[in-house]
Coordinates of C-alpha atoms in Angstrom, one line a residue:
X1 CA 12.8 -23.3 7.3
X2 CA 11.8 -23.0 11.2
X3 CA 8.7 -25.2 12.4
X4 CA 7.3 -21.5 13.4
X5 CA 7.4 -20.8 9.4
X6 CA 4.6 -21.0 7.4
X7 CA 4.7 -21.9 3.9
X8 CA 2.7 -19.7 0.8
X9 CA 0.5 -22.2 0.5
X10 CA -2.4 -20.0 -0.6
X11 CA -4.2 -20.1 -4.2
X12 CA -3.1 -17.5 -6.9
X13 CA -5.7 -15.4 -7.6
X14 CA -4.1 -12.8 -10.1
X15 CA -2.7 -10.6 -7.6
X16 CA 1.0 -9.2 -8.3
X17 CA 3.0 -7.2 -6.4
X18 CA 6.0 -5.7 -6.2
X19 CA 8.0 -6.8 -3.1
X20 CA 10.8 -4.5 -1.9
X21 CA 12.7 -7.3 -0.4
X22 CA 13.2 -9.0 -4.0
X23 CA 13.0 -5.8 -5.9
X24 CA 10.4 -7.9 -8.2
X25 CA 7.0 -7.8 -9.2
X26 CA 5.6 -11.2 -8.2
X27 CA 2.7 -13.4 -7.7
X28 CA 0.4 -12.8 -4.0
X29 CA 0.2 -16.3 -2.7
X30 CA -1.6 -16.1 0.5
X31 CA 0.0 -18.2 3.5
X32 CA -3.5 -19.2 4.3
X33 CA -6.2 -17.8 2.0
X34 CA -9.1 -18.6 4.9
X35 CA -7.0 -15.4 6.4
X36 CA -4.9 -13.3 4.1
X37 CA -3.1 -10.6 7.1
X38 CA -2.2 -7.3 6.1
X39 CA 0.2 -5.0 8.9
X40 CA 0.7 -1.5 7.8
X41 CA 2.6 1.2 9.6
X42 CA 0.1 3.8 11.1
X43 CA 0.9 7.7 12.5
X44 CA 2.3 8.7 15.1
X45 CA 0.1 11.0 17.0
X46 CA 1.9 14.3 18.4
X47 CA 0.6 16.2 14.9
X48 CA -2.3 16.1 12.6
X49 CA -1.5 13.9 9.6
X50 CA 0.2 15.9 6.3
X51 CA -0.9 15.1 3.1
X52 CA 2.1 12.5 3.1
X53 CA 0.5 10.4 5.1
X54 CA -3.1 10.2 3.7
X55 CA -1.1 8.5 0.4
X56 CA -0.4 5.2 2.7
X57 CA -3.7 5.5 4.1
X58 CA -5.4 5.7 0.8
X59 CA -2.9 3.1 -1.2
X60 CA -3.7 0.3 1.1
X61 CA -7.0 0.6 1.6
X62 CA -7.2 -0.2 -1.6
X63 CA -5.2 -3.0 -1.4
X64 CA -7.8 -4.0 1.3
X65 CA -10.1 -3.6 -1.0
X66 CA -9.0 -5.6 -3.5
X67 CA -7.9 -8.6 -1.2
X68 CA -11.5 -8.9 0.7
X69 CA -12.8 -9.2 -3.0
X70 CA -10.7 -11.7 -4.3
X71 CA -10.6 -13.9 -0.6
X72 CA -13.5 -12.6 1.1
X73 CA -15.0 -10.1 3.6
X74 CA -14.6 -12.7 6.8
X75 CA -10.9 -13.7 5.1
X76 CA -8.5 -10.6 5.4
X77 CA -7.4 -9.3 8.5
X78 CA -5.6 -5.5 8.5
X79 CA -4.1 -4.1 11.5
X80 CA -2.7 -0.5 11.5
X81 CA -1.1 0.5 14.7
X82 CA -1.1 3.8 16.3
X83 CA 2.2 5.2 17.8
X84 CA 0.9 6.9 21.2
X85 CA 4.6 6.6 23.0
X86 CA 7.3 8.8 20.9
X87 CA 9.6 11.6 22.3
X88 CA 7.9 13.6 19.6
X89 CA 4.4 13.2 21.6
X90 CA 6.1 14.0 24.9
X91 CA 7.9 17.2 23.7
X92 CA 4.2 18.6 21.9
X93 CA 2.7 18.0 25.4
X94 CA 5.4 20.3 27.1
X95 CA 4.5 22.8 24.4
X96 CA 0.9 22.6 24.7
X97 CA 0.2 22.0 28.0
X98 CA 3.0 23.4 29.9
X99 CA 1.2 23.6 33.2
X100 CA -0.3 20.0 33.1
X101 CA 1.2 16.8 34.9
X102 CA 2.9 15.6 31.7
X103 CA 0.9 12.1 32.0
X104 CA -2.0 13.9 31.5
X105 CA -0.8 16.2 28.5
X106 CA 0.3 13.7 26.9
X107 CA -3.3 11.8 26.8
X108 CA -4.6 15.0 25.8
X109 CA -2.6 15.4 22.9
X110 CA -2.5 11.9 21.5
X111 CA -6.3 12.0 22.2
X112 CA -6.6 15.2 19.8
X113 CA -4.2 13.9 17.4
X114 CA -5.7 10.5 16.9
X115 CA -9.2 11.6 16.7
X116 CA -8.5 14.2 13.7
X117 CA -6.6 11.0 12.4
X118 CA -9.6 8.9 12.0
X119 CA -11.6 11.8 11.4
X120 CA -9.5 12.6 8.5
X121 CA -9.3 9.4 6.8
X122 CA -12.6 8.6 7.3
X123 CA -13.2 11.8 5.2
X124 CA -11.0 10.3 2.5
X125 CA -13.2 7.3 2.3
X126 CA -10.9 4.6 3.5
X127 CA -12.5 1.4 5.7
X128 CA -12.1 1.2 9.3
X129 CA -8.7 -1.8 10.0
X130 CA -9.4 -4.9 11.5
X131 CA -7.7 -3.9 14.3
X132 CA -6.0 -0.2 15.2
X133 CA -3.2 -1.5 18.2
X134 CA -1.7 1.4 19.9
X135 CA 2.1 1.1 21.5
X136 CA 1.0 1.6 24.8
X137 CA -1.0 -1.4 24.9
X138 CA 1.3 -4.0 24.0
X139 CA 4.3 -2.6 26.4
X140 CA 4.5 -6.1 28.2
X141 CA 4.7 -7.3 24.5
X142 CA 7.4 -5.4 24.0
X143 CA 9.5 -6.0 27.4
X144 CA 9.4 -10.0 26.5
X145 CA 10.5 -9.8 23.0
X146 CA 13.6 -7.4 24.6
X147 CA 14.1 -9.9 26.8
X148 CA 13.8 -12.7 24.3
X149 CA 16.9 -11.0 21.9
X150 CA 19.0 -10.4 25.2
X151 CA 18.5 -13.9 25.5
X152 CA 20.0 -14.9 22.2
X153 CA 22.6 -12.6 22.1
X154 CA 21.0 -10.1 19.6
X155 CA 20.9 -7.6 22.2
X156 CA 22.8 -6.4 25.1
X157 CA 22.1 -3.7 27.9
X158 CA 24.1 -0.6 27.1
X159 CA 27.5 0.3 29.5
X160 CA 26.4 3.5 30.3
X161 CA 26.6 5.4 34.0
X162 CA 22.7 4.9 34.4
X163 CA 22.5 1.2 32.6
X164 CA 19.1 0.5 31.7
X165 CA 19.6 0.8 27.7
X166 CA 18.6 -2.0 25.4
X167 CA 20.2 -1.5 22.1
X168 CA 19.9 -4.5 19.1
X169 CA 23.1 -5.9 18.2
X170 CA 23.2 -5.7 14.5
X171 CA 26.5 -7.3 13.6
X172 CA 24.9 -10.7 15.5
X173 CA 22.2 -10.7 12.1
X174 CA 24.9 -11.7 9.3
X175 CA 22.1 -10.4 6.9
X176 CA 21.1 -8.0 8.4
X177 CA 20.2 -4.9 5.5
X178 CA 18.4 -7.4 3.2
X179 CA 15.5 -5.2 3.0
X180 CA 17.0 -1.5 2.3
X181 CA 20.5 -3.8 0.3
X182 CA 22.4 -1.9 2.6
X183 CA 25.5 -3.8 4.0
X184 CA 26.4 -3.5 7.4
X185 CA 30.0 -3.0 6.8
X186 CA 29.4 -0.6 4.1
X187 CA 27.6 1.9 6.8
X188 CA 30.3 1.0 9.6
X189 CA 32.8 2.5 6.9
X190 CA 30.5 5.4 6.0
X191 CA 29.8 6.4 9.5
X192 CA 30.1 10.7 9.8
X193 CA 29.5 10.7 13.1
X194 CA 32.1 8.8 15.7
X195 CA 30.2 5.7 17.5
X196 CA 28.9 6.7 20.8
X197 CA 30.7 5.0 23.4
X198 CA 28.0 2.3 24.7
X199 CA 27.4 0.9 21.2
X200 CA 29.2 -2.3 20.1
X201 CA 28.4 -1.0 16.3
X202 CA 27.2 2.0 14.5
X203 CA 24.4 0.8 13.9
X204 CA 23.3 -0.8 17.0
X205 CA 19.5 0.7 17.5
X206 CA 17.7 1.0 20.6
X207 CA 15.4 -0.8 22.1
X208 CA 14.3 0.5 25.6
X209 CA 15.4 3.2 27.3
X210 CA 15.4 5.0 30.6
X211 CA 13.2 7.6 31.5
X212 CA 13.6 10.7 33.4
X213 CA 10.9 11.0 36.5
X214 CA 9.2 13.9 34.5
X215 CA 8.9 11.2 31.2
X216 CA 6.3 8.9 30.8
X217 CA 7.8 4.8 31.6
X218 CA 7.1 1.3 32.8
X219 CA 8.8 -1.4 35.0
X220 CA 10.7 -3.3 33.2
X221 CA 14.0 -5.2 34.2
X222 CA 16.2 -2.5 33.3
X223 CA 14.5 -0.3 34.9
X224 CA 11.8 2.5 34.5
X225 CA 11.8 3.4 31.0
X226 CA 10.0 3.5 27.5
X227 CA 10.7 1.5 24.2
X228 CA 11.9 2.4 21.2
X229 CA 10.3 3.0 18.3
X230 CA 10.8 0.1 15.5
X231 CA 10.3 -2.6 18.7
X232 CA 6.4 -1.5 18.6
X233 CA 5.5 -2.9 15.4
X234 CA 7.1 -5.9 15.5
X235 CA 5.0 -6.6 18.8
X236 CA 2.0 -5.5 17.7
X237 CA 2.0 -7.3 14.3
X238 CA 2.7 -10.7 16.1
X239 CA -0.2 -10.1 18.5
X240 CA -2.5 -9.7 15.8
X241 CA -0.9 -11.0 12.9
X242 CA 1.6 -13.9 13.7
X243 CA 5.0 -14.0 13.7
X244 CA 4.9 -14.5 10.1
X245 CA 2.6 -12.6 7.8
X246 CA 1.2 -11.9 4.4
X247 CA 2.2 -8.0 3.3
X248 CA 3.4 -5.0 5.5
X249 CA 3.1 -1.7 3.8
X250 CA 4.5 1.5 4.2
X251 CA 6.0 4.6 3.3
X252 CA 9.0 4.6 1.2
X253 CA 10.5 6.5 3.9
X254 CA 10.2 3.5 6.3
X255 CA 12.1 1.2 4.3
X256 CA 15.4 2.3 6.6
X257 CA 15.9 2.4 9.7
X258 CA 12.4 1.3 10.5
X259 CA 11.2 -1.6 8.5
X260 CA 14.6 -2.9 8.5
X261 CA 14.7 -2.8 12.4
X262 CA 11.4 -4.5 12.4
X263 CA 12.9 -7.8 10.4
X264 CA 16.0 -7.9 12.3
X265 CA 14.3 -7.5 15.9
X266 CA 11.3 -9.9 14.5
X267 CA 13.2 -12.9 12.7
X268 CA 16.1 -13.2 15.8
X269 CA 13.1 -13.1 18.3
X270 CA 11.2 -15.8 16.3
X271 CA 13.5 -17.4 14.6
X272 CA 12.0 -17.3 11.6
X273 CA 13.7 -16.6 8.0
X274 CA 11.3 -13.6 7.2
X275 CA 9.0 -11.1 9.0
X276 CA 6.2 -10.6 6.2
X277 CA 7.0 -12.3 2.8
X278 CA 5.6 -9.2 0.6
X279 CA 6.9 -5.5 1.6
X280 CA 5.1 -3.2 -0.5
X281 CA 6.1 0.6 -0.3
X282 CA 4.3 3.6 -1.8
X283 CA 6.3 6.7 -3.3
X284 CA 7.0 10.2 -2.2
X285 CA 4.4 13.3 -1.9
X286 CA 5.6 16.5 -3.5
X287 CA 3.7 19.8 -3.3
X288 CA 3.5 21.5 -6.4
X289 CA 6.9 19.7 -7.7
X290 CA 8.5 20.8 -4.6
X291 CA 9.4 18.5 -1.7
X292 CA 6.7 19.5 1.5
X293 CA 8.4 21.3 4.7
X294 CA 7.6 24.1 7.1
X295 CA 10.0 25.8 5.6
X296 CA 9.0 26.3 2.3
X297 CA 5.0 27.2 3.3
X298 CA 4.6 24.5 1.4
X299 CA 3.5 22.2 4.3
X300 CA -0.4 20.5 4.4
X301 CA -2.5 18.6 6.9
X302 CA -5.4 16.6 5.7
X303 CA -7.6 18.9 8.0
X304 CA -6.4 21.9 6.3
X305 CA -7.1 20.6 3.0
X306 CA -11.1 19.5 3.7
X307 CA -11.7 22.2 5.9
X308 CA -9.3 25.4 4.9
X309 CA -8.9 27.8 1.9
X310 CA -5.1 27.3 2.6
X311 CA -4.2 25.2 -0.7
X312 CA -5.9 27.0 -3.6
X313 CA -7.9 29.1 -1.9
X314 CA -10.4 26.7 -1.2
X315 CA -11.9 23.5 0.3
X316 CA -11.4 20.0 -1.4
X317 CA -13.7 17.5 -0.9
X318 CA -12.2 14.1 0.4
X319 CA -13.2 12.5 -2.7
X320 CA -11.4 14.7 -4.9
X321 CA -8.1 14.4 -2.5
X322 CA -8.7 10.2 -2.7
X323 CA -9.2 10.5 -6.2
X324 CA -6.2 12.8 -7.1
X325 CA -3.8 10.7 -5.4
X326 CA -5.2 7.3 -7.0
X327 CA -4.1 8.9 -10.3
X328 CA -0.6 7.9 -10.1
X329 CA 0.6 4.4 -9.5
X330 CA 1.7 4.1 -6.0
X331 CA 5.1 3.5 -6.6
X332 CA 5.6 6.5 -8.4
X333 CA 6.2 10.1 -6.8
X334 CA 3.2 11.6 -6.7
X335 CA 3.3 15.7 -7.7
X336 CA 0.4 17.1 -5.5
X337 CA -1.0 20.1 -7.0
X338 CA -3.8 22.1 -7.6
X339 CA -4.3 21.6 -10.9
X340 CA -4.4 17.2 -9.9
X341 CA -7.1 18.2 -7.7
X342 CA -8.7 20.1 -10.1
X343 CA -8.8 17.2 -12.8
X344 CA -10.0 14.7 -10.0
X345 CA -13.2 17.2 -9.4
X346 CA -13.3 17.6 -13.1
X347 CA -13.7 13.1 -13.9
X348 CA -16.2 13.4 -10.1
X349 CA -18.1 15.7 -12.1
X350 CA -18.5 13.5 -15.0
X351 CA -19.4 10.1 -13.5
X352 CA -22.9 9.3 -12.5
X353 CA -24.2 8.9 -9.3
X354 CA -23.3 5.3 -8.5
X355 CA -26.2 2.4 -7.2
X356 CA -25.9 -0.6 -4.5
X357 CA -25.4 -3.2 -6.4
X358 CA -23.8 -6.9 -5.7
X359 CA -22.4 -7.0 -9.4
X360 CA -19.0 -8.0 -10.0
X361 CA -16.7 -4.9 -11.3
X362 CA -16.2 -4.8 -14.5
X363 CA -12.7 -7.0 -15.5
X364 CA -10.6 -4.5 -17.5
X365 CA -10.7 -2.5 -13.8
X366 CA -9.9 -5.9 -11.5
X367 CA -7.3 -6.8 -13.8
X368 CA -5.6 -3.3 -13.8
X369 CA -5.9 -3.8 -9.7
X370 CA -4.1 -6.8 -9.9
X371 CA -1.0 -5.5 -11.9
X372 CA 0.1 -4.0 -8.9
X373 CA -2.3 -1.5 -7.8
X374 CA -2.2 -0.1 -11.3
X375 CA -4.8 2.6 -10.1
X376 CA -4.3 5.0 -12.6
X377 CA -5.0 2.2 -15.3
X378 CA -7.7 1.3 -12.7
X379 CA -9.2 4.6 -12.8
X380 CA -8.9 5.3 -16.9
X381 CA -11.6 2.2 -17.4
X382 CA -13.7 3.4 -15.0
X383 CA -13.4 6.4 -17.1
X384 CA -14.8 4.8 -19.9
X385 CA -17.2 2.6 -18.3
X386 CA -18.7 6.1 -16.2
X387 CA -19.2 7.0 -20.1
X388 CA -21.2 3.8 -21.0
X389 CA -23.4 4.0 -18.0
X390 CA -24.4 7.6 -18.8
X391 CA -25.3 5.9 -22.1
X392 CA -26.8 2.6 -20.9
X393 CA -28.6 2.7 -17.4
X394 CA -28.3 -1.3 -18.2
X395 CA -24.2 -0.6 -17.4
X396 CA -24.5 1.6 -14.3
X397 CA -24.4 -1.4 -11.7
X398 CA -20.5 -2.5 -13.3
X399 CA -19.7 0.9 -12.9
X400 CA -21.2 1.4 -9.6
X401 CA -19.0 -2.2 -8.3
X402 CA -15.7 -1.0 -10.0
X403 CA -16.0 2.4 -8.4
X404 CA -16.7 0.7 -5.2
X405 CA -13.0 -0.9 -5.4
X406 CA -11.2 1.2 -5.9
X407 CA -13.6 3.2 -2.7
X408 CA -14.1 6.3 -5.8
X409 CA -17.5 6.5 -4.6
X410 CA -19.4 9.2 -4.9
X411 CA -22.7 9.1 -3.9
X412 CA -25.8 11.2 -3.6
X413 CA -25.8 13.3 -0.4
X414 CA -28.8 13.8 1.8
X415 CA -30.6 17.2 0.7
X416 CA -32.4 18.1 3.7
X417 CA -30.6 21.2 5.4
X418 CA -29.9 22.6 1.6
X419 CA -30.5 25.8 1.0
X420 CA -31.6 25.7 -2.6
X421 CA -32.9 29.3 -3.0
X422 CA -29.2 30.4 -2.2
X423 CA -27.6 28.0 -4.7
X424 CA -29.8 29.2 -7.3
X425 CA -28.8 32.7 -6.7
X426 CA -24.9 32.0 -6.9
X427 CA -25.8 30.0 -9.9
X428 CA -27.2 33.0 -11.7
X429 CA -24.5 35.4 -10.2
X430 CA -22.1 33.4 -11.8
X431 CA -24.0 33.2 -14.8
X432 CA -24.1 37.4 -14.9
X433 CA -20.3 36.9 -14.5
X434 CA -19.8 34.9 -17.5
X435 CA -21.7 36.9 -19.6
X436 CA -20.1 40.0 -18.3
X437 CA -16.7 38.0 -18.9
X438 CA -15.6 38.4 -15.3
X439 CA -13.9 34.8 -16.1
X440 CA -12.5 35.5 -12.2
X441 CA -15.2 36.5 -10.3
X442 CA -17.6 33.0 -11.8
X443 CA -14.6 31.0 -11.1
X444 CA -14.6 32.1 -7.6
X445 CA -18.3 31.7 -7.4
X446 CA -18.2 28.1 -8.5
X447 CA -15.0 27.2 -6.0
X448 CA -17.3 28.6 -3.5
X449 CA -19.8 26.3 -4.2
X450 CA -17.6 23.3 -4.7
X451 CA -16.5 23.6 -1.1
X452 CA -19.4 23.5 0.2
X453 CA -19.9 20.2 -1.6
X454 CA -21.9 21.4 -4.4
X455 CA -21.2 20.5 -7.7
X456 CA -22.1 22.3 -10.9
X457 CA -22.4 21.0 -14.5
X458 CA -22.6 23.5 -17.7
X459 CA -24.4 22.2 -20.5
X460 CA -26.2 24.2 -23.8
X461 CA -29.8 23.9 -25.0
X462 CA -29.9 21.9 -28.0
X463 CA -32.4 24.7 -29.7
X464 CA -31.0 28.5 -28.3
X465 CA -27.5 26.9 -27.5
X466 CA -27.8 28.9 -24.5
X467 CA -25.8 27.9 -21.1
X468 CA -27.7 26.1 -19.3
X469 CA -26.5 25.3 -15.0
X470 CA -27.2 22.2 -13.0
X471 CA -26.2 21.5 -9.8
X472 CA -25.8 18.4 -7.3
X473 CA -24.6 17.1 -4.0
X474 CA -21.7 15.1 -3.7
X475 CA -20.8 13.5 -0.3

């Protein structure tokens, strides 16, 4: 082990996780429990965030969740980078803004885009990081750790007619693949596409590259140019992580080319034998058991969701999107659909209104948190215990602490600005429906209301059995 390798040397506190690189479920031991470090892969900003990407979002900050209550508020650091430099960025700018100086497109987009971000997420009742880098801060970061592998022979400049291209030499890792198992000679044999001619290998990735006078670049020693995308995170984690941390999480998506690149560029700058020691990557987001793209109209932003009719012909409340996707374990495919959303709203609707309170949570839900974010076991005890506390007022501060960890929190929203006398009135148009058996027209009337935050319950009178309509506000 290198002298710039810490050691798990933390206390097991019941945690398990499944680590990608081992392909096993095993226990968290913190490398230093006085700081437990958490690096997971943010957006990219040249679009507002899909649906796909509130799942990672959502998945670890309940990990973070969990980890500040097992170590400690002051104990766990989080970093979640932004991606502000990305070819992607620059071509949305064109498009845009075709008659601004590109620099200042550019700003104007990833401005936009990262502001709906947080705005978005936020909404979906996840904590602010620890730290939020973004690429463009750390590009000096980046230009020594190139220079650091050209150094050691993991990296060469490119022999091209311009020069100035810093690609990773992949056969100079003998292991390199150990996260995704895929063997370097096995994807030199599979190759489809010939080697381009400046490469020593297929598989060679790049690590800076020239710009054009009309891109966005810095000084660097190969000249003007911009990095490349897997070299930011590896940067940025070190800066405010270490060279070697607790967890990085992701997207299963990320496993290859990205996290990958990340070890390979991180461990031969370092020296070091790992990166992180625990990878932990969340599943796939279909859309009504269909996968999401553009092409199938099938394709959701986060802002569309809380503030569009455009997926069931109504708004959802970020609560109800947080909960619907906590109702499948993260490693699982998730099957977004109306109906999910529908059933999150429905359990919301059932739970009472939660109290401060600095209780413990109740054990059967910590202990389902522990098996590896077992959220959906997580979320059937607070099931139960929701139905105890509507029971017991004596049980309503566990439920209140357990529903607080897993950040399913809904809470009483201010009233003032509520127009109750309209409320009512929907409320009785939708009663007229019913009785008329318009099943449509009081199922529209009560969507209506749900977007709009309110929240009705249908209950009988114990004497006339007649329906009986309450209503609340749900944050």
């Amino acid at each position: 082990m290198s002298a710039a390798e810490p050691a798990k040397s933390g206390t097991y506190k019941g945690l398990k996780l499944t680590n990608t690189l081992t392909r096993q479920k095993e226990n968290f031991q913190a490398i230093d429990d006085s700081n437990v470090r958490l690096y997971v892969c943010g957006p990219t900003v040249y679009d507002f965030a899909h649906i796909g990407n509130a799942r990672p979002a959502i998945v670890f900050d309940v990990l973070y969740r969990l980890l500040r209550h097992l170590y400690g508020v002051d104990h766990v650091t989080y970093a979640r980078n932004i991606t502000d430099v990305d070819d992607k960025i620059n071509a949305r700018a064109l498009r845009d803004f075709p008659d601004m100086e590109l620099n200042e497109a550019i700003a104007k987009v990833t401005k936009k885009t990262a502001d709906q971000y947080h705005k978005d997420v936020a909404a979906l009742g996840t904590l602010e990081p620890s730290h939020e880098p973004r690429a463009t801060e750390h590009i000096t970061g980046m230009i020594q750790m190139i220079e650091d592998l050209v150094a050691k022979g993991h990296a060469y400049v490119a022999d091209t007619a311009d020069g100035g291209e810093v690609l990773f030499d992949t056969v100079s890792m003998p292991d390199y693949g150990g996260l995704s198992k895929r063997k370097l000679d096995e994807q030199i044999a599979g190759a489809r596409i010939a080697v381009d001619n400046h490469k020593k290998n297929p598989g060679d990735f790049v690590l800076w590259k020239l710009s054009s006078p009309e891109e966005p670049g810095w000084d660097s020693p190969w000249g003007r140019g911009r990095p490349g995308w897997h070299i930011e995170c590896s940067v940025m984690s070190e800066h405010h992580l270490g060279k070697v941390f607790d967890i990085h999480g992701g997207g299963l998506d990320l496993i290859f080319p990205h996290h990958e690149n990340e070890i390979a560029q991180s461990r031969c700058a370092h020296g070091t034998k790992t990166m992180s020691n625990y990878w932990v990557h969340n599943g796939f987001v279909q859309i009504e058991g269909k996968k999401m793209s553009k092409s199938e109209g099938n394709f959701f932003t986060i802002r569309e969701l809380l503030e569009t009719e455009n997926f069931g012909g109504r708004k959802w409340p970020g609560e109800v999107l947080r909960l619907a996707m906590l109702m499948t374990h993260y490693k699982e495919p998730i099957d977004f659909s109306v109906r999910k959303l529908e059933e999150a709203e429905n359990l919301l609707g059932k739970w009472p209104d939660p109290i401060e309170t600095d209780v413990p949570p109740a054990a059967e839900v910590l202990d389902a948190l522990n098996d590896d974010l077992n959220t959906a076991a997580a979320i059937q005890a607070l099931h139960s215990l929701a139905g105890e506390a509507g029971k017991d007022p004596a049980k309503l501060a566990v439920y209140s602490a357990s529903a607080a960890l897993l950040g399913v929190h809904p809470v009483q929203a201010d009233l003032s600005g509520i127009d109750e006398t309209a409320i009512q009135a929907a409320i009785d148009a939708r009663l007229n429906a019913l009785n008329a058996k318009n099943w449509a027209e009081a199922d529209q009337i009560r969507a209506d209301l749900t977007s709009q935050g309110i929240l009705l319950k249908d209950s009988k009178d114990s004497e006339t059995g007649a329906r009986i309509t309450t209503w609340e506000v749900k944050r």
